[in-house]
Coordinates of C-alpha atoms in Angstrom, one line a residue:
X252 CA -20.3 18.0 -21.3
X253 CA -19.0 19.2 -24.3
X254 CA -18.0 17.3 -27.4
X255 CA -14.2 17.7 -27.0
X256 CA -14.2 16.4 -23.0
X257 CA -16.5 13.1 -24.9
X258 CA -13.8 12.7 -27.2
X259 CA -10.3 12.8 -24.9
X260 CA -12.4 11.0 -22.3
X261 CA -12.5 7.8 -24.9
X262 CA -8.9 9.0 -25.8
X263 CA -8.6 8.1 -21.7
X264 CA -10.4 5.0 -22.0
X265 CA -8.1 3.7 -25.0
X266 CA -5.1 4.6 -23.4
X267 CA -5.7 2.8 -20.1
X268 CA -8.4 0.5 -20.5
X269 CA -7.8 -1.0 -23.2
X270 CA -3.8 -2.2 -22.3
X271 CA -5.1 -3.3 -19.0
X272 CA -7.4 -5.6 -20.7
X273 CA -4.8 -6.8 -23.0
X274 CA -2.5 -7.5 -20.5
X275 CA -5.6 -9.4 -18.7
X276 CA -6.0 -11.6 -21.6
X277 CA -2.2 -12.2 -22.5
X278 CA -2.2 -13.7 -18.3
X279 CA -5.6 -15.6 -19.0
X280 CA -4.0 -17.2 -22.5
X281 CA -1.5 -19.1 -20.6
X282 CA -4.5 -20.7 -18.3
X283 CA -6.1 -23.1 -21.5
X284 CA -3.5 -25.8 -21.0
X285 CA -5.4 -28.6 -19.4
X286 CA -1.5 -30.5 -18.9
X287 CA -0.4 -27.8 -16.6
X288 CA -3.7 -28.1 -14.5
X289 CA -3.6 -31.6 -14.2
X290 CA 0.1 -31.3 -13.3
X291 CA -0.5 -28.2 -10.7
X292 CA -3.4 -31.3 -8.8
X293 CA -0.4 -33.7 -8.9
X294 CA 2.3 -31.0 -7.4
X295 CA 2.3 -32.8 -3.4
X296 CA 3.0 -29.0 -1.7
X297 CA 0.4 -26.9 -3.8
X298 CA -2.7 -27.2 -1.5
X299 CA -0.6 -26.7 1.7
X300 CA 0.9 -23.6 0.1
X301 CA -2.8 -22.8 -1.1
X302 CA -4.3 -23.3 2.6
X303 CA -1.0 -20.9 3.7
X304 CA -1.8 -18.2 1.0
X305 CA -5.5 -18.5 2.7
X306 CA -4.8 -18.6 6.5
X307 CA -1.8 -15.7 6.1
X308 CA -4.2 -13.4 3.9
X309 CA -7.3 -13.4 5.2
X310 CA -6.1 -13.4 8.7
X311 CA -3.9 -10.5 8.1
X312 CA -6.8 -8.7 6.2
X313 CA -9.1 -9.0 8.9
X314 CA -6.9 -7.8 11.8
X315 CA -5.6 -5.0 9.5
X316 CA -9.5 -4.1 9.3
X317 CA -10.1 -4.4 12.8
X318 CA -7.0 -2.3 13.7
X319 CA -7.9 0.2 11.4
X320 CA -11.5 0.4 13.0
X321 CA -10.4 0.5 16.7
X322 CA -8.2 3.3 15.9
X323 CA -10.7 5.5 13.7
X324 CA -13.0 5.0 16.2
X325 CA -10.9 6.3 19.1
X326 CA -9.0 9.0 17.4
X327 CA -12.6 10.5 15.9
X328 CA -13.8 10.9 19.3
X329 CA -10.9 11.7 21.2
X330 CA -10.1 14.9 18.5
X331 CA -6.7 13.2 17.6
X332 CA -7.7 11.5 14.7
X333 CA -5.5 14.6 12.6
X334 CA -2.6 14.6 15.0
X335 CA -2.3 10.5 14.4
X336 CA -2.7 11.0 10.4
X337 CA 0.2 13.6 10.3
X338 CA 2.7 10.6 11.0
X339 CA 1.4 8.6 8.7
X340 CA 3.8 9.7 5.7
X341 CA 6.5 7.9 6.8
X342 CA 5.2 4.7 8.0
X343 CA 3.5 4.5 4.0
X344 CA 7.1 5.1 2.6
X345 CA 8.1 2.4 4.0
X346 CA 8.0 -0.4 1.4
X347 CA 6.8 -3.8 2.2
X348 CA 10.4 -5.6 1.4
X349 CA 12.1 -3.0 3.2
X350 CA 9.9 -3.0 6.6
X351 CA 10.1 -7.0 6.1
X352 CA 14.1 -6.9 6.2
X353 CA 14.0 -4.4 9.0
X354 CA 11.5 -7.1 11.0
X355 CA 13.5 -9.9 10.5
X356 CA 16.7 -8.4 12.0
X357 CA 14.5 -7.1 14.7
X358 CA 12.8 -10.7 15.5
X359 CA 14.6 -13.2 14.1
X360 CA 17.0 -15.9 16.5
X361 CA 19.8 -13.4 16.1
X362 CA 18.0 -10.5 16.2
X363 CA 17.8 -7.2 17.7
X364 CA 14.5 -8.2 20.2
X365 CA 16.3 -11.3 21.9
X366 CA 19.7 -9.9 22.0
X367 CA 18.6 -7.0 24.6
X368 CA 17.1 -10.2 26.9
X369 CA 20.3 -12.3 26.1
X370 CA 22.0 -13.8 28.5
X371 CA 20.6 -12.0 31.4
X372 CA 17.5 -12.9 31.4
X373 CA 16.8 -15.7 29.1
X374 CA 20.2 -17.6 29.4
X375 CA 21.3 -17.8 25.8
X376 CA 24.5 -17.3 24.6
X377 CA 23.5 -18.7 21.1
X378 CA 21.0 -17.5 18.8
X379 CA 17.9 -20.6 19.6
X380 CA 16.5 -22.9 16.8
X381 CA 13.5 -20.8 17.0
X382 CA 11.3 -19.8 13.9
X383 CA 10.5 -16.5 14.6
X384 CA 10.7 -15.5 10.9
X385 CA 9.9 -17.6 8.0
X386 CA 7.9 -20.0 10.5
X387 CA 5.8 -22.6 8.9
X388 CA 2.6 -21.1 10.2
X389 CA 3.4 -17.7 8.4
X390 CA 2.5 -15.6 11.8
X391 CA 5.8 -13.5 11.0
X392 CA 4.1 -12.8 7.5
X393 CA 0.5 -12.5 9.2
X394 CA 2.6 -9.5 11.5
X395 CA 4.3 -7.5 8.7
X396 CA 1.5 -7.4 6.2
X397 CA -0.8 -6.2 9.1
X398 CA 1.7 -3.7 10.6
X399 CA 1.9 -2.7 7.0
X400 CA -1.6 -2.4 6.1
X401 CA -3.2 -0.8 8.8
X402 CA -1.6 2.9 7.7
X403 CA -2.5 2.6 4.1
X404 CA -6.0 2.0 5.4
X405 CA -6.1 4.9 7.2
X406 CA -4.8 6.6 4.6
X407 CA -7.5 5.6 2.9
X408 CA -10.0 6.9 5.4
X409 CA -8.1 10.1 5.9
X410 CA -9.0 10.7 2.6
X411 CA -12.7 10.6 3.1
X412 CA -12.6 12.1 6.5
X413 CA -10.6 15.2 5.4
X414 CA -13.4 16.0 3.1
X415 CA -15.2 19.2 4.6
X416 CA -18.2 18.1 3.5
X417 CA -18.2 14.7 5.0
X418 CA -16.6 16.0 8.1
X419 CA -18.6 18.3 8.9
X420 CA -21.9 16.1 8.4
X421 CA -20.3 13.1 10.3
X422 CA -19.3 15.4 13.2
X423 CA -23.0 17.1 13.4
X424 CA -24.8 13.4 13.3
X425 CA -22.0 12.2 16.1
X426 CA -23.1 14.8 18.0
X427 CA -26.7 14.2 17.2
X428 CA -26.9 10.2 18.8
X429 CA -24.8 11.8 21.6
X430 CA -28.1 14.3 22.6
X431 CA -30.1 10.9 21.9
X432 CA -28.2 9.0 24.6
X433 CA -25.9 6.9 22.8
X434 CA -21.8 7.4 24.3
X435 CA -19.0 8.2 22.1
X436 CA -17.5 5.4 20.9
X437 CA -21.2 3.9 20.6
X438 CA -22.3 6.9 18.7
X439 CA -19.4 6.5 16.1
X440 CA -20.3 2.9 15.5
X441 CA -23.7 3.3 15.1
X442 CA -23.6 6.6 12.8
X443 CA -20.2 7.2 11.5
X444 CA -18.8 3.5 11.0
X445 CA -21.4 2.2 9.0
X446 CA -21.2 5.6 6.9
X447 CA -17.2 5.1 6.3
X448 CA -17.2 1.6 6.0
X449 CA -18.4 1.2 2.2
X450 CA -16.4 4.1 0.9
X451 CA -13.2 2.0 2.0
X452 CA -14.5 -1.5 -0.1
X453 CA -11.5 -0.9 -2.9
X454 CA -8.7 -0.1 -0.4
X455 CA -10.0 -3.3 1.6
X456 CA -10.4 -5.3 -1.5
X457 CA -6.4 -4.4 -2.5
X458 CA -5.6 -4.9 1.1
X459 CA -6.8 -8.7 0.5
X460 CA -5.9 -9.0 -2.9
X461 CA -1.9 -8.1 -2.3
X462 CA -1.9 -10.4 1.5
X463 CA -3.4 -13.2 -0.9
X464 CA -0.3 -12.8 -3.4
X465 CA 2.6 -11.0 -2.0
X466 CA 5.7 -12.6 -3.3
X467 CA 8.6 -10.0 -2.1
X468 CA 7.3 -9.6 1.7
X469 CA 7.0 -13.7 1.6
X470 CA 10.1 -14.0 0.2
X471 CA 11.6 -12.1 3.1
X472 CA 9.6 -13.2 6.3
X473 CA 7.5 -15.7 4.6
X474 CA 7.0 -19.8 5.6
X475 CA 9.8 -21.4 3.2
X476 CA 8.7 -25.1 3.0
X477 CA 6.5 -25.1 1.6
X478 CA 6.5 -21.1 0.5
X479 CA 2.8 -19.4 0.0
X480 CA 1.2 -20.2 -3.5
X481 CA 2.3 -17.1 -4.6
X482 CA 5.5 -17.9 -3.9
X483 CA 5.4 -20.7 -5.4
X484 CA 3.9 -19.9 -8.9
X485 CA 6.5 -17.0 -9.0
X486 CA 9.2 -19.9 -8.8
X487 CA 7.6 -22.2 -11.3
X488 CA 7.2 -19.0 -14.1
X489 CA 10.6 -18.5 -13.2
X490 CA 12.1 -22.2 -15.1
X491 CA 13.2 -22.9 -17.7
X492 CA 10.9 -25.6 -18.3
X493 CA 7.9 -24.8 -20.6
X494 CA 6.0 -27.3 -18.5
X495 CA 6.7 -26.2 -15.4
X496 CA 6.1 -22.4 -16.6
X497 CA 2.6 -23.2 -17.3
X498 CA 2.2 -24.8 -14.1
X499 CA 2.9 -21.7 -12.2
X500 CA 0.4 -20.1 -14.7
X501 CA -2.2 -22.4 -13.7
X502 CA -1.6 -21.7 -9.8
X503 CA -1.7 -18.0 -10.5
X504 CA -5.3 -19.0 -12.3
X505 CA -5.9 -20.8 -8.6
X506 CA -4.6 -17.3 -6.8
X507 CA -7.6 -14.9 -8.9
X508 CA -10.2 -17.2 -8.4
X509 CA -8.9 -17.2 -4.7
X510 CA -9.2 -13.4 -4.7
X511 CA -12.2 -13.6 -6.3
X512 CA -14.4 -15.7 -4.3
X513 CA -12.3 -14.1 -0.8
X514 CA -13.4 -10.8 -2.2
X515 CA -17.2 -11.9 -2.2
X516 CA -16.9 -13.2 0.9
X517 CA -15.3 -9.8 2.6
X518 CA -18.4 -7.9 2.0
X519 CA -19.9 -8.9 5.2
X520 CA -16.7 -7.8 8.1
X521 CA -17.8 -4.2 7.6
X522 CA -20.7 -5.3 9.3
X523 CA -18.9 -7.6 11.9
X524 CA -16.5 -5.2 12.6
X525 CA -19.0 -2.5 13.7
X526 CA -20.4 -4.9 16.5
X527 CA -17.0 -6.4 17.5
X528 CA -16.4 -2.6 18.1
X529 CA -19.4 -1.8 20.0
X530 CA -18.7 -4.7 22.3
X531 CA -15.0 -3.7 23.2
X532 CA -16.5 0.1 24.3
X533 CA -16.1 0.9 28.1
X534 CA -18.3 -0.7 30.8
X535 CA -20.6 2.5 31.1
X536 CA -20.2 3.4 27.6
X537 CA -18.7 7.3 28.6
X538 CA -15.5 7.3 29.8
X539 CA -13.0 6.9 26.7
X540 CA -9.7 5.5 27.6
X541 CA -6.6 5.9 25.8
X542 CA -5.9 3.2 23.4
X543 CA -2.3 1.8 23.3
X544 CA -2.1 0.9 19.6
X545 CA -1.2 3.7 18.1
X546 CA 2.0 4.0 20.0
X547 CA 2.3 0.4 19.6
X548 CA 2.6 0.6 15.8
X549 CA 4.8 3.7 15.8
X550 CA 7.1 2.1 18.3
X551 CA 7.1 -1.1 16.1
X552 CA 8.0 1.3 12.9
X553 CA 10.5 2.8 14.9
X554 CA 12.2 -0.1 15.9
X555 CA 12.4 -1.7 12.4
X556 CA 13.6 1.5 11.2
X557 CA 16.4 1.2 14.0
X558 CA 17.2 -2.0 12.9
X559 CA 17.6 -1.2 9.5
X560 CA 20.1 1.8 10.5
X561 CA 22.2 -0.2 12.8
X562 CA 22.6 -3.3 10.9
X563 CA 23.5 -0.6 7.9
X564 CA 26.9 0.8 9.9
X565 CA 27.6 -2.8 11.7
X566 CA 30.6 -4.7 11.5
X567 CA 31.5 -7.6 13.2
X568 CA 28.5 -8.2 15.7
X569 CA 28.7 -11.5 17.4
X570 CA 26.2 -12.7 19.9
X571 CA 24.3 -11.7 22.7
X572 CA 26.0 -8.3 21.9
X573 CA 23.6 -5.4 22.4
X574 CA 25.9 -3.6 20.0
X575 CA 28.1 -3.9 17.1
X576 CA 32.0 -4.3 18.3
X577 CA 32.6 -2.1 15.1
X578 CA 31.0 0.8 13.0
X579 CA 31.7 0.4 9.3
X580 CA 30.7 2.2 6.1
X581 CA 31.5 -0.4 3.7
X582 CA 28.1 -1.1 2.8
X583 CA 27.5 2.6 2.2
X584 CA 30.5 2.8 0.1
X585 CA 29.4 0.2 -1.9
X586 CA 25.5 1.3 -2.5
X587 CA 27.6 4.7 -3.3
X588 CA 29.5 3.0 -6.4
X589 CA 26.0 1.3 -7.4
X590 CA 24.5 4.9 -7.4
X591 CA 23.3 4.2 -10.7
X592 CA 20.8 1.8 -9.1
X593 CA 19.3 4.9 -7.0
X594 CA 18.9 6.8 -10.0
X595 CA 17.3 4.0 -11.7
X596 CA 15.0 4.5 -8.8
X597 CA 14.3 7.6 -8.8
X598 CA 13.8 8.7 -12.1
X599 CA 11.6 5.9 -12.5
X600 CA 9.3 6.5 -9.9
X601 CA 9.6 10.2 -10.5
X602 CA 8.3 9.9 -14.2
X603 CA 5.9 6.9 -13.7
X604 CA 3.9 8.5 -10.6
X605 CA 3.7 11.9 -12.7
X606 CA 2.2 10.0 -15.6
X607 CA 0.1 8.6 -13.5
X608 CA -1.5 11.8 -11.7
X609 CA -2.0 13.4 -14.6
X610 CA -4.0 10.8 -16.5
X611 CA -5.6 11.0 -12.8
X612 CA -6.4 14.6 -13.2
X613 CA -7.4 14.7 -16.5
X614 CA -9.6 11.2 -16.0
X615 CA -11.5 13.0 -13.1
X616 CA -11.7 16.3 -14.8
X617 CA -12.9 14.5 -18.6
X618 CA -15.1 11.4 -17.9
X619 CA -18.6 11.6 -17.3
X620 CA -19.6 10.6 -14.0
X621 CA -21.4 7.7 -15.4
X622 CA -18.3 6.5 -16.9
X623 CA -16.1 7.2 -13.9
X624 CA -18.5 4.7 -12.2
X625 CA -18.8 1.8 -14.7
X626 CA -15.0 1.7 -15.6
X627 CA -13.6 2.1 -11.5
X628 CA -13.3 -1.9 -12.1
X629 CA -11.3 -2.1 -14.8
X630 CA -9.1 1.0 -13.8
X631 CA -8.6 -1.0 -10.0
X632 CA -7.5 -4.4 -12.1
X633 CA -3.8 -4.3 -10.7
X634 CA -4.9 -3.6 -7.2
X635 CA -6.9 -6.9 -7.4
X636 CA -5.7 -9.7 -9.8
X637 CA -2.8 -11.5 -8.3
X638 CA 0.5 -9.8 -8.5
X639 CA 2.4 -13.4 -10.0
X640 CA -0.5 -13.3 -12.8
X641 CA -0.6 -9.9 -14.0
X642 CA 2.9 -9.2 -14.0
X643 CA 3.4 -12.3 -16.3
X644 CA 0.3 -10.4 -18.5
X645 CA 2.6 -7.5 -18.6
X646 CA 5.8 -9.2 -19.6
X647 CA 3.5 -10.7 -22.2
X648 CA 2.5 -7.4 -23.7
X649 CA 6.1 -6.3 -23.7
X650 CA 7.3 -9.2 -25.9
X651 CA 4.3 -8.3 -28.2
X652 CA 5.4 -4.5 -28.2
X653 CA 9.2 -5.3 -28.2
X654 CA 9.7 -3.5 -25.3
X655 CA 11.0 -6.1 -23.2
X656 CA 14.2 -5.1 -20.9
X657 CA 14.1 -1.5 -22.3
X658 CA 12.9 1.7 -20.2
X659 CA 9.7 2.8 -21.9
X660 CA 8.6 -1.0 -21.3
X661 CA 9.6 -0.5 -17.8
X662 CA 8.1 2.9 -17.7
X663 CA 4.5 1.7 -18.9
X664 CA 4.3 -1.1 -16.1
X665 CA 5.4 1.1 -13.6
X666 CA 2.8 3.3 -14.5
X667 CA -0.1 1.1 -14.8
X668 CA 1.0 -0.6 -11.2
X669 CA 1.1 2.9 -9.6
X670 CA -2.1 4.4 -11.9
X671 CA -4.9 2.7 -9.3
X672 CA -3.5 4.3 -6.3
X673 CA -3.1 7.6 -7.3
X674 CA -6.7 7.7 -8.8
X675 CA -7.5 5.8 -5.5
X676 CA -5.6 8.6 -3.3
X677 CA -6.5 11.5 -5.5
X678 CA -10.9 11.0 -6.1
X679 CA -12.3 11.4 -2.5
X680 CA -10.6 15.0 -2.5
X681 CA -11.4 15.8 -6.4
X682 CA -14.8 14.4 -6.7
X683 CA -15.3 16.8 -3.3
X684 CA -15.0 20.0 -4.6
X685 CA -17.6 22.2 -4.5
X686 CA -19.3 22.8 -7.8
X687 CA -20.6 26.1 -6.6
X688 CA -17.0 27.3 -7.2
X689 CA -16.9 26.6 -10.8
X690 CA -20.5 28.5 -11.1
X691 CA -19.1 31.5 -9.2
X692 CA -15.5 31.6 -11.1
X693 CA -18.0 31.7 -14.6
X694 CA -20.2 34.3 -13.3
X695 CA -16.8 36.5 -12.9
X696 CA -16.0 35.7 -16.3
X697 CA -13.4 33.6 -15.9
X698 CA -13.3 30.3 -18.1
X699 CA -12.6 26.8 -17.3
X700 CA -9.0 27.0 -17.6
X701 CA -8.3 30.1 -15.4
X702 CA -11.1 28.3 -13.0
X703 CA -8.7 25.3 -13.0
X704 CA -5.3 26.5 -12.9
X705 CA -5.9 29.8 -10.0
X706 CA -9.0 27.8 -8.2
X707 CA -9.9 24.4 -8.1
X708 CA -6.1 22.6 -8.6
X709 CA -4.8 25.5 -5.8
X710 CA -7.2 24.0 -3.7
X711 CA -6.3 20.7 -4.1
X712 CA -2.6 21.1 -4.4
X713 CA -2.1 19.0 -0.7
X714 CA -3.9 16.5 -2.4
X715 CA -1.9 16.2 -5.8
X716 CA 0.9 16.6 -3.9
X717 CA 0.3 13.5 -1.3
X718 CA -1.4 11.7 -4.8
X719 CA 2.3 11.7 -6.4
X720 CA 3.9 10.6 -3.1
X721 CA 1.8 7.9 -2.9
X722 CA 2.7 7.1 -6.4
X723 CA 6.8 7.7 -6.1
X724 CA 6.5 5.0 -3.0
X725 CA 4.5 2.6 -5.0
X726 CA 6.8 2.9 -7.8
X727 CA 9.6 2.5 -5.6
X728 CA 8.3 -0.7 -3.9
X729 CA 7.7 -2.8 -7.4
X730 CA 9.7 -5.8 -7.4
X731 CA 8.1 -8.1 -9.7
X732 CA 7.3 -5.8 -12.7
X733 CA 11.3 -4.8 -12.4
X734 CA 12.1 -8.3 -12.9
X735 CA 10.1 -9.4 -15.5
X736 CA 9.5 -6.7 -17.9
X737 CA 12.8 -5.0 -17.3
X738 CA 14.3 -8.9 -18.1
X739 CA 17.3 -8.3 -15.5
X740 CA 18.6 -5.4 -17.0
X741 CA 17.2 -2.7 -15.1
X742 CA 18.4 -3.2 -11.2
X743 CA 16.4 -1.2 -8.4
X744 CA 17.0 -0.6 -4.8
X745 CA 14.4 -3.3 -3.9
X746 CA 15.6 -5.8 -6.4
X747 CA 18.6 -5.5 -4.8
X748 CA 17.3 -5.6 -1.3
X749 CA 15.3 -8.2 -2.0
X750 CA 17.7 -10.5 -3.5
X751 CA 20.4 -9.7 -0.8
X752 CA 18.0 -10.3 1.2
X753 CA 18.5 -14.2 0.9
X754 CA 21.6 -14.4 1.5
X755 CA 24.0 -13.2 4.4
X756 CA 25.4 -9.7 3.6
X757 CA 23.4 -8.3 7.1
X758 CA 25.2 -4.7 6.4
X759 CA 24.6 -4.4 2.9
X760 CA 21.3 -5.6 3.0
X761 CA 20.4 -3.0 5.1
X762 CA 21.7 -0.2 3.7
X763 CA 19.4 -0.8 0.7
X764 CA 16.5 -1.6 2.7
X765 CA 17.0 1.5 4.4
X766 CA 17.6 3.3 1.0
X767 CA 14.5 1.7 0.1
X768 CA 13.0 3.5 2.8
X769 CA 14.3 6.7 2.7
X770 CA 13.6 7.9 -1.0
X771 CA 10.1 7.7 -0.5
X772 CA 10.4 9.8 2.5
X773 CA 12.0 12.6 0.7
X774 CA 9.0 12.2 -1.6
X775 CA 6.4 12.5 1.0
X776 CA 8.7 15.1 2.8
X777 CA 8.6 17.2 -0.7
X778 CA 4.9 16.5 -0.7
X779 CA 4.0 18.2 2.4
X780 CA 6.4 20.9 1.9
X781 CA 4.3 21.3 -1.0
X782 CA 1.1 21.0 0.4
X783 CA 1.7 23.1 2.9
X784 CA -1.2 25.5 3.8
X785 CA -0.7 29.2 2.8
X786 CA -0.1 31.5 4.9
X787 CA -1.1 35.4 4.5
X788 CA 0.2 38.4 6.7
X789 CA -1.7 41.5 6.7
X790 CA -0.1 44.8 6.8
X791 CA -1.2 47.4 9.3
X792 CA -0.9 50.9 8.6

């Protein structure tokens, strides 16, 4: 490597390294009061909202995990595994608030599930004192961050298996144990599984990390008394009170070592998972039956998504009524004259998920491999330290740049949120180039730049192009970064959602959960448009 690529590599390194670990140590400052720990251990609720935080994140991490397994596994044997991933896009636009919202008209006592068995079959002709969402054991939480997960995971392994040099190794030793007497689905959890596994630690590790301290999808569907931890601090950083304040600081302290010492202990499902798979194969170990799950996710997506458009256009809609007794647009009218919120939205996410893939591109391009390797850690910092924590970090930095409440604060914390999953999304397909292009593109004559702009970035324009999505949805989904460093005068479509949310405005909530939802979707629909392959006609004489 030359000296220049050395010298904006550091350039790299000072531009996102070094404000991530500022932001690090403006959230760890607040942790030194002794007062607000020994208050935090006198708090009554904070160990039950702890053992919550616990049971609803690790138990929705490992079934994500699982899920994700059981349907690799079956689509890489059955040759469907590219048919699944092409419906993927939507279900990852989806944001977390929005799909929550969605679930909890679909589930809840009043909702769309019970209505259709109402009163024919179950006798009701009142919505039941039933928890179905926001139930104190957090299963309706454990549901949505699992149903939520399990496509960004296989996003994550798409991303790997789309790699043609990976693929086509993987397929040839499947097809190896097969000659060697091992079935399918035994041969892919012997050979392939234990290959694929470590390559998806960091999407795992963010999976944990954001079940362990989600505050907007809690807030939604979440147990309510006592709330998750996460909850909990976000409500305490919230008052007034100094005292209080660094209270919540201190159980945000409790949330990162909680993701910490979770994290260590993750390492070994990998290994779990393969032999909980090997056991659930068929009897004889060759017939491969159909799995259900898929459709069972994409009917679940679909649902919510229903909900979402129904409740949008209803009026009055009394119960057990199947249907609305009216169609109305007055929550569409209104999102209309708060169309300056969309484009809020949109031009947020639109400049913060460029930023980010180009410091992707030019990061990958720059660093030295070596480099790449030591700093992945401190690059993935958002994905991992609790969202409550690092937001307040952020917020932090803002006051110390005076960008607090205005739009290049905004912009920056945007943009380091969305920065790990574009580098995340974009380095399986980068780093798997082949370098023997580059040495063929110089032996023509050609320099780096005409290498990069007609070879190499052509070639990995479907990736760029799903790498911004990615980034637009993320951007899109932020909640607590909006709130805090945009100090309430920046509104979004999911701090609007969100905050409707709890209250009773069924309509309007719905319409912007179901904006929510749709702007990414144009994103990922520009992104494939994009990405599409190209096609050549030849002219015959």
């Amino acid at each position: 490597m030359t000296r220049l690529p050395v010298v904006m590599a550091l350039v790299l390194l000072l531009l996102a390294g070094l404000p991530l670990l500022a932001v690090a140590g403006w959230s760890l400052g607040s942790l030194m009061d002794a007062s607000a720990w020994v208050a935090l251990g006198e708090d009554p609720q904070w160990l039950r909202a702890l053992g919550l935080s616990l049971w609803t994140g690790l138990a929705s991490t490992a079934l994500a995990w699982w899920g994700t397994a059981h349907l690799l596994a079956h689509g890489f044997v059955q040759r469907s595994l590219d048919r699944w991933l092409r419906r993927l896009p939507w279900m990852l636009a989806t944001p977390h608030a929005a799909f929550a919202i969605g679930l909890v008209f679909l589930l809840s006592p009043s909702g769309w599930l019970l209505r259709a068995f109402s009163p024919w079959l179950t006798g009701f002709t009142l919505p039941p004192p039933w928890p179905t969402t926001q139930d104190p054991w957090g299963l309706g939480l454990i549901l949505a961050l699992v149903t939520k997960e399990i496509p960004f995971l296989l996003w994550a392994a798409a991303t790997q298996l789309q790699r043609d040099d990976l693929r086509r190794r993987w397929r040839s030793e499947h097809a190896l144990a097969q000659t060697l007497g091992y079935a399918p689905l035994h041969a892919w959890w012997r050979v392939v599984w234990p290959q694929l596994a470590p390559r998806l630690r960091w999407p795992l590790l963010a999976v944990l990390a954001y079940g362990l301290t989600v505050v907007d999808m809690a807030l939604v569907i979440g147990p309510a008394s006592p709330p998750t931890l996460a909850v909990l601090a976000w409500q305490w950083l919230q008052d007034a009170d100094l005292a209080v304040n660094a209270r919540g600081a201190a159980a945000g302290g409790v949330l990162a070592l909680t993701v910490l010492v979770a994290a260590l202990a993750v390492r070994q499902m990998p290994r779990r998972v393969r032999t909980d798979g090997m056991r659930g194969a068929t009897p004889d170990g060759n017939t491969i039956r159909r799995t259900p799950a898929w459709s069972l996710l994409t009917g679940l997506y679909l649902a919510v998504l229903a909900a979402l458009a129904v409740g949008s256009v209803a009026g009055v809609w009394a119960f057990p009524a199947l249907w609305p007794e009216a169609l109305t647009s007055e929550a569409w009218l209104s999102v209309w004259h708060s169309r300056g919120t969309v484009g809020v939205t949109a031009w947020l996410a639109l400049a913060s998920s460029l930023l980010a893939l180009l410091w992707s591109v030019a990061w990958l391009e720059l660093a030295p491999r070596r480099w790449d390797q030591a700093l992945r850690p401190l690059l993935y910092l958002p994905l991992v330290l609790p969202g409550v924590l690092w937001v307040v970090g952020l917020y932090r930095g803002a006051l110390w740049a005076h960008t607090e409440g205005q739009w290049s604060g905004l912009l920056l914390a945007h943009t380091v949120m969305v920065l790990p999953y574009a580098l995340l999304t974009l380095s399986p397909a980068y780093l798997g180039v082949d370098p023997r292009l580059a040495a063929v593109s110089a032996s023509l004559g050609h320099g780096r730049w005409r290498y990069l702009v007609a070879v190499k970035w052509p070639l990995l324009r479907r990736a760029l192009a799903a790498t911004a999505a990615v980034g637009f949805a993320v951007s899109v989904a932020q909640y607590l970064p909006t709130l805090y460093v945009g100090a309430g005068r920046f509104s979004t479509v999911t701090t609007e959602a969100v905050t409707l949310a709890a209250g009773a405005q069924r309509s309007l909530t719905s319409a912007y959960a179901a904006l929510q939802f749709g702007l990414p979707v144009l994103a990922f629909a520009l992104a494939a448009w994009v990405g599409r392959p190209r096609r050549f006609t030849v002219d015959h004489p």
